[in-house]
Short mmCIF file of C-alpha atoms in Angstrom, two decimals:
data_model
loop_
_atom_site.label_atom_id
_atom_site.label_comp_id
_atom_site.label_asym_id
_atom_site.label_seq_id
_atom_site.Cartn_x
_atom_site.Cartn_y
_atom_site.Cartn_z
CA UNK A 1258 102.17 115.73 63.91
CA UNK A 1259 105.24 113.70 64.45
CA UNK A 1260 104.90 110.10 64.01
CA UNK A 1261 106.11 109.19 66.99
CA UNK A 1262 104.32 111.49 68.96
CA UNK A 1263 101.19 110.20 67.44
CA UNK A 1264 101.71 107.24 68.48
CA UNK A 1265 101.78 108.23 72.29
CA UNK A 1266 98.51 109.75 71.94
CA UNK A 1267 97.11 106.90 69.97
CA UNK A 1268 98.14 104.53 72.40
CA UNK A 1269 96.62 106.35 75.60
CA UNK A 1270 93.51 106.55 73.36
CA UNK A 1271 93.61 102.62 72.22
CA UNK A 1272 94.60 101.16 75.72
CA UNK A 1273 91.55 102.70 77.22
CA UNK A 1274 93.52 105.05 79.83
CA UNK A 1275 91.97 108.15 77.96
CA UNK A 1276 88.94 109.46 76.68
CA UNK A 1277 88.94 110.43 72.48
CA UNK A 1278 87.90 113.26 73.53
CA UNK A 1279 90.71 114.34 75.74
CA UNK A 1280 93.12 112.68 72.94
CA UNK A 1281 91.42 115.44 70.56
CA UNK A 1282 91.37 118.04 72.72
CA UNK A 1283 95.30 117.41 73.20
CA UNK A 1284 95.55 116.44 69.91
CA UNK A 1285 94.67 120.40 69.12
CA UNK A 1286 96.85 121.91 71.41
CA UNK A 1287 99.59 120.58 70.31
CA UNK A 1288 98.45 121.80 66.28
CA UNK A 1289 97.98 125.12 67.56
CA UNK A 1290 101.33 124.87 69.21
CA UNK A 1291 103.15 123.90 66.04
CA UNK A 1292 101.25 126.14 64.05
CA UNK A 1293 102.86 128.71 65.93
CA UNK A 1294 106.45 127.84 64.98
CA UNK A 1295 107.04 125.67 68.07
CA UNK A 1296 108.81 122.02 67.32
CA UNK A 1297 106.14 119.95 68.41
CA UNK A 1298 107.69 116.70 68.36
CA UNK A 1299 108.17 113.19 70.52
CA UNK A 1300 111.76 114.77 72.18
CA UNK A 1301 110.14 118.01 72.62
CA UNK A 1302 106.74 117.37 73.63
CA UNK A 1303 106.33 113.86 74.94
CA UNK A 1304 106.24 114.44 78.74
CA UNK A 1305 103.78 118.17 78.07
CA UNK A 1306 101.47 115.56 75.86
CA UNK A 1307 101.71 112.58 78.94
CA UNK A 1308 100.95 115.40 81.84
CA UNK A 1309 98.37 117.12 80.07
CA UNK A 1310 96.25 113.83 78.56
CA UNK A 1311 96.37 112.16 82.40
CA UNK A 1312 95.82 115.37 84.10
CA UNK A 1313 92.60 116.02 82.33
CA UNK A 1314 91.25 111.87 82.37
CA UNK A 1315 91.88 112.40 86.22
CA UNK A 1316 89.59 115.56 86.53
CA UNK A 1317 86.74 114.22 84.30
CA UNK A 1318 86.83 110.66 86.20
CA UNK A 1319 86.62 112.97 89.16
CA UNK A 1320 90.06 111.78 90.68
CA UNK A 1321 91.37 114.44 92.76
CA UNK A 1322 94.41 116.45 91.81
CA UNK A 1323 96.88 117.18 94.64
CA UNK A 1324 98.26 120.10 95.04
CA UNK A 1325 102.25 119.66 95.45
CA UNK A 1326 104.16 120.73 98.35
CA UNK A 1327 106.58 122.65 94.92
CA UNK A 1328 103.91 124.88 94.08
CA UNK A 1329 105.71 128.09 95.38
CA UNK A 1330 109.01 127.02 93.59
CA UNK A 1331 107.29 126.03 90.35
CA UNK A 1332 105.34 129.68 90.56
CA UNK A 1333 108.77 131.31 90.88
CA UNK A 1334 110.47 129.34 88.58
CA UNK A 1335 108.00 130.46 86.21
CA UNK A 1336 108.21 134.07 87.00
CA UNK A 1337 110.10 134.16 83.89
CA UNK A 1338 107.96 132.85 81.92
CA UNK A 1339 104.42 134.86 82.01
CA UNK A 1340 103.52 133.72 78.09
CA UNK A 1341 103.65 129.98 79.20
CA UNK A 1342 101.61 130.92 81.78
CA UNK A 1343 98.89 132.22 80.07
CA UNK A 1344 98.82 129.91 77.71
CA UNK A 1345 98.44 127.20 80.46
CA UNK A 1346 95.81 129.21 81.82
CA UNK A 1347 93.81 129.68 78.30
CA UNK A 1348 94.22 125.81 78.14
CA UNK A 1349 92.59 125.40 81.54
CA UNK A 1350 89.69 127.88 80.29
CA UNK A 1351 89.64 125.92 77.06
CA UNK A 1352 89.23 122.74 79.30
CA UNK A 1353 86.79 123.76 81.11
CA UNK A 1354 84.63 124.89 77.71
CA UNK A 1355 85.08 122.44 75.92
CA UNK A 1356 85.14 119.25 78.23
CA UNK A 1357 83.85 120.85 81.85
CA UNK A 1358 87.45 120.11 83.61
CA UNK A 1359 89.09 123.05 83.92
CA UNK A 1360 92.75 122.38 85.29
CA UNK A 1361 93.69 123.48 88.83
CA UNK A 1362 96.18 125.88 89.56
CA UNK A 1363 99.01 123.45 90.95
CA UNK A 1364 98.28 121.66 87.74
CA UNK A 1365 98.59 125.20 85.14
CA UNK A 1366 101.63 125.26 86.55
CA UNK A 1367 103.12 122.30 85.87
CA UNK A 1368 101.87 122.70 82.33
CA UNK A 1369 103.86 126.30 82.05
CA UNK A 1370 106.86 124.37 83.05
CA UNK A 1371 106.30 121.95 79.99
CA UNK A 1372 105.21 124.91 77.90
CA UNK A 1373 108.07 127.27 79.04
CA UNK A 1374 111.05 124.43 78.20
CA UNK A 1375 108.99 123.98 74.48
CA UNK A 1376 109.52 127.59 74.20
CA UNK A 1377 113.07 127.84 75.07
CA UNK A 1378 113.81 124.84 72.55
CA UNK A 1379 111.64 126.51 69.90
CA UNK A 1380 113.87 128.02 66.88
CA UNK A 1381 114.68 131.67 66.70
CA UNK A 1382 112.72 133.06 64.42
CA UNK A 1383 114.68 136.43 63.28
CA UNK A 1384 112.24 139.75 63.45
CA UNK A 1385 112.70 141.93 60.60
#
């Protein structure tokens, strides 16, 4: 992982506004991101690593999680987009598995959006 993109997550961790667990579970996504061929990087992934570590602190210190008044534009927005979309919702099942705070839908949705612009920046990777 980037250095500087480290760094974010190490500081959330350090500073006490995350769990190590969250950090890890973030911490994985974002391997199994760049393991498939998507730049994974401080510029590219900053804000998706931000959104997803708070979001999931929030649901396990049982914070509520608002649904926004952009929902219906996000979901069309991201009509587009139906990969990042499952792969927000396998993150929210993963979440739930693996720390018991699966995301709500308002908040998948947000996460597409971070996971749709990674996928637009990723390289073109020429099929033979």
């Amino acid at each position: 992982m980037e250095d500087r993109l480290a760094l974010r997550i190490q500081l959330f961790r350090d500073s006490g506004q995350a769990p190590q667990r969250v950090t890890r579970f973030v911490e994985e996504e974002l391997a199994a991101l760049a393991a498939e061929g998507h730049a994974v990087t401080e510029d590219t992934a900053g804000m998706l690593t931000s959104h997803l570590v708070m979001a999931l602190t929030r649901l396990l210190n049982g914070e509520p999680i608002e649904q926004f008044l952009t929902d219906e534009e996000v979901a069309a927005e991201l009509a587009g987009h139906p990969d990042a979309v499952g792969r927000a919702r396998a993150v929210s099942v993963r979440a739930e598995r693996e720390l018991g705070a699966g995301l709500p839908d308002s908040e998948i949705n947000f996460l597409a959006m971070h996971l749709a612009v990674l996928r637009k920046n990723a390289p073109r990777r020429d099929v033979p």
